[in-house]
JSON list of C-alpha atoms in Angstrom, two decimals:
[
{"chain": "A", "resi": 6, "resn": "UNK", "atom": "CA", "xyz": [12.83, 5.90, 14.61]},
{"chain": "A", "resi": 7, "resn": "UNK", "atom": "CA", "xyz": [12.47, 6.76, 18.45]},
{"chain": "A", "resi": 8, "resn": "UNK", "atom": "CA", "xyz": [13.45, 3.86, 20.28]},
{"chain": "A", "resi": 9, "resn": "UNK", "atom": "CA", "xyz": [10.83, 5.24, 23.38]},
{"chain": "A", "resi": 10, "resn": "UNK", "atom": "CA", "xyz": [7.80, 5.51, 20.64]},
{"chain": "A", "resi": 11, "resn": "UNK", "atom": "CA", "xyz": [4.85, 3.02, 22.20]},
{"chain": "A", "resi": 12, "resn": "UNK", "atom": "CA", "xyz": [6.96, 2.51, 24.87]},
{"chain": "A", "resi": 13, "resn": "UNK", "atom": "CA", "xyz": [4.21, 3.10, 27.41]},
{"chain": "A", "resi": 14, "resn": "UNK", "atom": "CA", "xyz": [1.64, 0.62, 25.69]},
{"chain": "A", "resi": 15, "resn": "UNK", "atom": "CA", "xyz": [1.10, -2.04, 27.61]},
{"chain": "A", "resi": 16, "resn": "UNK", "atom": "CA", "xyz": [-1.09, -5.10, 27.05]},
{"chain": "A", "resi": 17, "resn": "UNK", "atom": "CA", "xyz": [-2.92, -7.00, 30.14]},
{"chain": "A", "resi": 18, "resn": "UNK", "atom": "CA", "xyz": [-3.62, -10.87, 28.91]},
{"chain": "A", "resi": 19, "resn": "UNK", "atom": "CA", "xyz": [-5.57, -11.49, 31.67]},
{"chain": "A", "resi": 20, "resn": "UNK", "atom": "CA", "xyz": [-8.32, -8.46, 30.18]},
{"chain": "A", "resi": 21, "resn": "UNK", "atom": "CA", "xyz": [-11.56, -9.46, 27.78]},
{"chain": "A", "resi": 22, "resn": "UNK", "atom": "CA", "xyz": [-10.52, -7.25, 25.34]},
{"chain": "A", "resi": 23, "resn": "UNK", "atom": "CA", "xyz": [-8.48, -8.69, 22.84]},
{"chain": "A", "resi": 24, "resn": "UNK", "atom": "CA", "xyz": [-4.77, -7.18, 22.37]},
{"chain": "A", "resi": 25, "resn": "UNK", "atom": "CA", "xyz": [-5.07, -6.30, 18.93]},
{"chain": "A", "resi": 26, "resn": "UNK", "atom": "CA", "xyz": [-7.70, -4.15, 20.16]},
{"chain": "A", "resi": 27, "resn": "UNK", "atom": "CA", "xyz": [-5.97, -2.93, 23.65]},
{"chain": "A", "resi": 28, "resn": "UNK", "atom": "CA", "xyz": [-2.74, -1.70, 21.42]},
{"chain": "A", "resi": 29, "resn": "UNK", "atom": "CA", "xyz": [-5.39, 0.10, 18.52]},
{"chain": "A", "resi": 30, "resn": "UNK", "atom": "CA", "xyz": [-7.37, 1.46, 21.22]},
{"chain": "A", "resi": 31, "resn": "UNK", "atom": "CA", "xyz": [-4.03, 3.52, 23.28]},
{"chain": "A", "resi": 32, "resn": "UNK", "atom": "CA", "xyz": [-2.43, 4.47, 19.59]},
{"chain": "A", "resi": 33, "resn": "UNK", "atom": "CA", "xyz": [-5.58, 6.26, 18.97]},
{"chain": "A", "resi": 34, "resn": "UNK", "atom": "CA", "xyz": [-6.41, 7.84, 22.09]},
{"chain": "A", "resi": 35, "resn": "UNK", "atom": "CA", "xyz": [-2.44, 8.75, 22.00]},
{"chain": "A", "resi": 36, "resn": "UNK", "atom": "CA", "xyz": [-3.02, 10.39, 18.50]},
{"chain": "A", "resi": 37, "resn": "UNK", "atom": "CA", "xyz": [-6.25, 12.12, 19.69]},
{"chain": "A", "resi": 38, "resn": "UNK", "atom": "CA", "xyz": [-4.69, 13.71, 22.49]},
{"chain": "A", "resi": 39, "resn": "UNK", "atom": "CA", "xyz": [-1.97, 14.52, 20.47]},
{"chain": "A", "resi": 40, "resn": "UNK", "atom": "CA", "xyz": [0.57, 12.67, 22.43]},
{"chain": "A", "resi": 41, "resn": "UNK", "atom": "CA", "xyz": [1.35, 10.84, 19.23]},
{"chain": "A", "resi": 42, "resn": "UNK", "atom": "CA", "xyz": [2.01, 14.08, 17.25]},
{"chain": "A", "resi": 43, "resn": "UNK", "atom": "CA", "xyz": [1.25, 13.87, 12.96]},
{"chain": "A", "resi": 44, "resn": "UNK", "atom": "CA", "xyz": [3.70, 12.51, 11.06]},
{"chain": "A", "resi": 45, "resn": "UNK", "atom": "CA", "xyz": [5.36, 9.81, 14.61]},
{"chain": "A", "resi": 46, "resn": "UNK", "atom": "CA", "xyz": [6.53, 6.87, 12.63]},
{"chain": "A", "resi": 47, "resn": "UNK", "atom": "CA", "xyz": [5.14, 4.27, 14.54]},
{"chain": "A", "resi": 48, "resn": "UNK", "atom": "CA", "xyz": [7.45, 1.05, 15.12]},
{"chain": "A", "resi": 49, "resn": "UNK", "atom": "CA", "xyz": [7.09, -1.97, 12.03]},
{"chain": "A", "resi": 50, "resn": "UNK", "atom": "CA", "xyz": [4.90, -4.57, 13.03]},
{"chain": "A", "resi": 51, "resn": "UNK", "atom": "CA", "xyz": [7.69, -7.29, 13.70]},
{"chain": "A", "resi": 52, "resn": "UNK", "atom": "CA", "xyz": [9.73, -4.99, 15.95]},
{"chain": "A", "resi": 53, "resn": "UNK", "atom": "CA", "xyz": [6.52, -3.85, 18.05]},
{"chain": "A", "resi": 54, "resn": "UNK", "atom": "CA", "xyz": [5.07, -7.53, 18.17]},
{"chain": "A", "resi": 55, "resn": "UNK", "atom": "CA", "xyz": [8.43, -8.39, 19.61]},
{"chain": "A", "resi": 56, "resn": "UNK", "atom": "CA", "xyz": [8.11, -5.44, 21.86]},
{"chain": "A", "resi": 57, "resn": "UNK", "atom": "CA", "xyz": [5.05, -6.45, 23.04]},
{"chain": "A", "resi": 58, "resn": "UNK", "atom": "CA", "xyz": [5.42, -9.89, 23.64]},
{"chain": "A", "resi": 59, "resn": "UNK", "atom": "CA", "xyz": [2.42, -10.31, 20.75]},
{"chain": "A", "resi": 60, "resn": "UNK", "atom": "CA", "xyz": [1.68, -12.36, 17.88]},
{"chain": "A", "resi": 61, "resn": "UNK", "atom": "CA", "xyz": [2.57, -10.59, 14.39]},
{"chain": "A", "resi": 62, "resn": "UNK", "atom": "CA", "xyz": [-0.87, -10.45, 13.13]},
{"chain": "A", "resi": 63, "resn": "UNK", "atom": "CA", "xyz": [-1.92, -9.31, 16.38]},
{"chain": "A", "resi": 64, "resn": "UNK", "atom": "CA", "xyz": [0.33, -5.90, 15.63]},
{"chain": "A", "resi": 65, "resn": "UNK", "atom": "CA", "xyz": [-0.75, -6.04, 11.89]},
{"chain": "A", "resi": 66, "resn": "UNK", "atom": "CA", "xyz": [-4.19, -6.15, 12.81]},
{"chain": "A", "resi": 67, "resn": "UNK", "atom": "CA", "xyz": [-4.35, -3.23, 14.78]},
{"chain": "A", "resi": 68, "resn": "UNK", "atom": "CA", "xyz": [-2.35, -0.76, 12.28]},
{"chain": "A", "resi": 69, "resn": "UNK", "atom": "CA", "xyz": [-4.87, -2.09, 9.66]},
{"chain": "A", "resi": 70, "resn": "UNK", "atom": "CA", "xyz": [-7.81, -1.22, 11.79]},
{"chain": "A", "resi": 71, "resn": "UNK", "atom": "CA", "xyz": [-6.03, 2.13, 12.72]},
{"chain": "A", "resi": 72, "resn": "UNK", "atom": "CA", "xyz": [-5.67, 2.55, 8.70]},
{"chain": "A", "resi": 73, "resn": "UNK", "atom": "CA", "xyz": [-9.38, 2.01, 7.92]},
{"chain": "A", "resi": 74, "resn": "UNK", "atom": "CA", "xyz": [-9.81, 4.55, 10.30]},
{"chain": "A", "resi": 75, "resn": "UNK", "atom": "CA", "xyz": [-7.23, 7.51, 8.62]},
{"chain": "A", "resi": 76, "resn": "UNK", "atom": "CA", "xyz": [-5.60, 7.55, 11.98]},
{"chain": "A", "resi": 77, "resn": "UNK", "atom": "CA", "xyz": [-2.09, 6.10, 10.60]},
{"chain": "A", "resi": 78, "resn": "UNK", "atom": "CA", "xyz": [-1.25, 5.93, 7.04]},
{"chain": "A", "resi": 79, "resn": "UNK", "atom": "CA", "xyz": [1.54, 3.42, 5.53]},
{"chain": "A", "resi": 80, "resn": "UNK", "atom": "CA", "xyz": [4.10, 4.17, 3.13]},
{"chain": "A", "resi": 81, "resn": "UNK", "atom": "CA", "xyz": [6.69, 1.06, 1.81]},
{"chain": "A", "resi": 82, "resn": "UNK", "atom": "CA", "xyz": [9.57, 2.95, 2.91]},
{"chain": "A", "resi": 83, "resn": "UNK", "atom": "CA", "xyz": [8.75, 6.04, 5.42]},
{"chain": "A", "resi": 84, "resn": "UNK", "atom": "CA", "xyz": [6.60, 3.12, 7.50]},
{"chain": "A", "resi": 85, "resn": "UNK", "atom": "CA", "xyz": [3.22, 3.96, 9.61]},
{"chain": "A", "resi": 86, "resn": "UNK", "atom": "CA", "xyz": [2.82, 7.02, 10.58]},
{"chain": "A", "resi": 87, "resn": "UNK", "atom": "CA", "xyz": [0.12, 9.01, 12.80]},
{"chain": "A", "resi": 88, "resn": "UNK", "atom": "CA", "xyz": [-1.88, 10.70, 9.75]},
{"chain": "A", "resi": 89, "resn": "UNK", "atom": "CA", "xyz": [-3.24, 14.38, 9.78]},
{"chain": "A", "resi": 90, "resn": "UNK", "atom": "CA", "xyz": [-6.45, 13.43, 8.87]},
{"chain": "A", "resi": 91, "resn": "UNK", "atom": "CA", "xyz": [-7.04, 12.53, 12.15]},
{"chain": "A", "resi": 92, "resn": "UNK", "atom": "CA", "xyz": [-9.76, 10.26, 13.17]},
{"chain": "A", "resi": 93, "resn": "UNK", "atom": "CA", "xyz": [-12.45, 9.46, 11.01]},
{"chain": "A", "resi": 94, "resn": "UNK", "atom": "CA", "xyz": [-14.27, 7.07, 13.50]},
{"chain": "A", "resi": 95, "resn": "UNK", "atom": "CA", "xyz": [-15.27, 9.30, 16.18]},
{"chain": "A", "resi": 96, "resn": "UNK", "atom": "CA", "xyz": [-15.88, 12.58, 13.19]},
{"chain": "A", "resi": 97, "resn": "UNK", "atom": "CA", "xyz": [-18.65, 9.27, 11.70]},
{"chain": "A", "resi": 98, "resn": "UNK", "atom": "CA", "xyz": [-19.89, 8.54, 15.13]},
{"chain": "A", "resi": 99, "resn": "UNK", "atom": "CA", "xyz": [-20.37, 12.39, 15.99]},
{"chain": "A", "resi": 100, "resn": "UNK", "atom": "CA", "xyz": [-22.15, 12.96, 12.20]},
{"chain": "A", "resi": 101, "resn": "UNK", "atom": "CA", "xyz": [-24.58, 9.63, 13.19]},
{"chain": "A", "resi": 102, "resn": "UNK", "atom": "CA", "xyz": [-25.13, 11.05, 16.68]},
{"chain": "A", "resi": 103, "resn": "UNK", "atom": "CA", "xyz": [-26.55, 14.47, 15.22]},
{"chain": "A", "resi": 104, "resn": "UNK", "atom": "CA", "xyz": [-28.71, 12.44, 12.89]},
{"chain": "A", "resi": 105, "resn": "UNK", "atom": "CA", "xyz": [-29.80, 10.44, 15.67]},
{"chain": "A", "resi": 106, "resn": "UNK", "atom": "CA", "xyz": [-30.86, 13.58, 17.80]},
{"chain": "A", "resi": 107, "resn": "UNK", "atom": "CA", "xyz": [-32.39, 15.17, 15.48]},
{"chain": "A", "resi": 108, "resn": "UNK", "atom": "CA", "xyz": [-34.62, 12.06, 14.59]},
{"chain": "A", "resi": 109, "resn": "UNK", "atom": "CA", "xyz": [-35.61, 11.71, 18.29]},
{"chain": "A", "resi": 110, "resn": "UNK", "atom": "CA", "xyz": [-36.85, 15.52, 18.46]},
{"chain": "A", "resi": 111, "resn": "UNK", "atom": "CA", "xyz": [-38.66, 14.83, 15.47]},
{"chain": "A", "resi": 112, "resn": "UNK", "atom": "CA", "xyz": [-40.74, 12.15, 16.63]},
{"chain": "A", "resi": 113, "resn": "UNK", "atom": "CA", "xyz": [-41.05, 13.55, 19.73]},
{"chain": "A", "resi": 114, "resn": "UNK", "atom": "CA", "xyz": [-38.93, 10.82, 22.49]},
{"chain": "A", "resi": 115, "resn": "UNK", "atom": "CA", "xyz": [-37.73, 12.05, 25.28]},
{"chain": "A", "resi": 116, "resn": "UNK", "atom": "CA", "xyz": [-33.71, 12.43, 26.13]},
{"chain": "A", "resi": 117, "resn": "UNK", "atom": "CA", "xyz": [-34.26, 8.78, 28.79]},
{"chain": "A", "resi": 118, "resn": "UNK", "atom": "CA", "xyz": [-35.76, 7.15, 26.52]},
{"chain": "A", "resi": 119, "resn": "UNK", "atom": "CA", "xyz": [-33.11, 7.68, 23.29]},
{"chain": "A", "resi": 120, "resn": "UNK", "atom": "CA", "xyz": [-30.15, 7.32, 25.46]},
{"chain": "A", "resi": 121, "resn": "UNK", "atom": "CA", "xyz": [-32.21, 3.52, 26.34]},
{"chain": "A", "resi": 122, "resn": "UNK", "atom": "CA", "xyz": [-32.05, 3.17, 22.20]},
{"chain": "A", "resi": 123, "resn": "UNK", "atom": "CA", "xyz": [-28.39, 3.77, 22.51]},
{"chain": "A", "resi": 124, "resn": "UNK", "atom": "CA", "xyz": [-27.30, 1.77, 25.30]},
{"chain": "A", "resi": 125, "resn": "UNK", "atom": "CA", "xyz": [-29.32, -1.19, 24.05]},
{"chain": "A", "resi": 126, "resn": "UNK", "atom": "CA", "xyz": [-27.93, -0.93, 20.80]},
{"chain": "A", "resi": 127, "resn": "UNK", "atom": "CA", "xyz": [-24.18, -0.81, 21.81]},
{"chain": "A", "resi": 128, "resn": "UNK", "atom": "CA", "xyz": [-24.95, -3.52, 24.32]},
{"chain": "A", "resi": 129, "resn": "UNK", "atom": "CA", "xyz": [-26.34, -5.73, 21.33]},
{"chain": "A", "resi": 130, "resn": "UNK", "atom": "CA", "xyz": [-22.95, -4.44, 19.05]}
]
């Protein structure tokens, strides 16, 4: 494994958003822009959470979530690994945003008024 891979995450303790979900968050933006190329073997949990300065289950957490979302896949012996399928997340949240569009021009809302649907319902989780 390359020593420099996640090398450039960094975690700020002193942010609102929790570390498991600062380290999940720059692994998939770094596999969506392709800086994390298919097929990186991503560092095992203990070596990272040592890397890191982070709790074990703070690490674990994060490749599970990053799993659920077929942006890594794990294998016993080859490790994590940035998975060609990509990520199913945003390919979900694009498919629900068409849906959503075309529901609004069917019942006639405006474009203001949906994206005030949106934002309220992000800001409510």
């Amino acid at each position: 494994m390359d020593d420099g891979v996640l090398s450039w995450v960094r975690i700020d303790g002193s942010s609102s958003v929790p570390p498991y979900e600062q380290l999940r968050l720059q692994i998939l933006d770094a596999a969506n822009d392709g800086s994390l190329a298919v097929g990186t073997r991503l560092p095992p949990v203990r070596a990272l959470a040592a890397q890191l300065g982070l709790a074990v289950n703070t690490v674990a957490r994060a490749y599970r979530e990053l799993e659920q979302a077929e942006v890594v896949t794990t294998r016993s012996r080859a490790g994590t690994v940035i998975a060609a399928a990509g990520d199913n997340g945003r390919r979900r949240v694009a498919e629900a945003a068409r849906v959503f569009a075309h529901t609004v021009k069917a019942n006639g809302v405006d474009e203001k008024t949906a994206l005030s649907y949106i934002e309220a319902a992000l800001r409510q989780g």
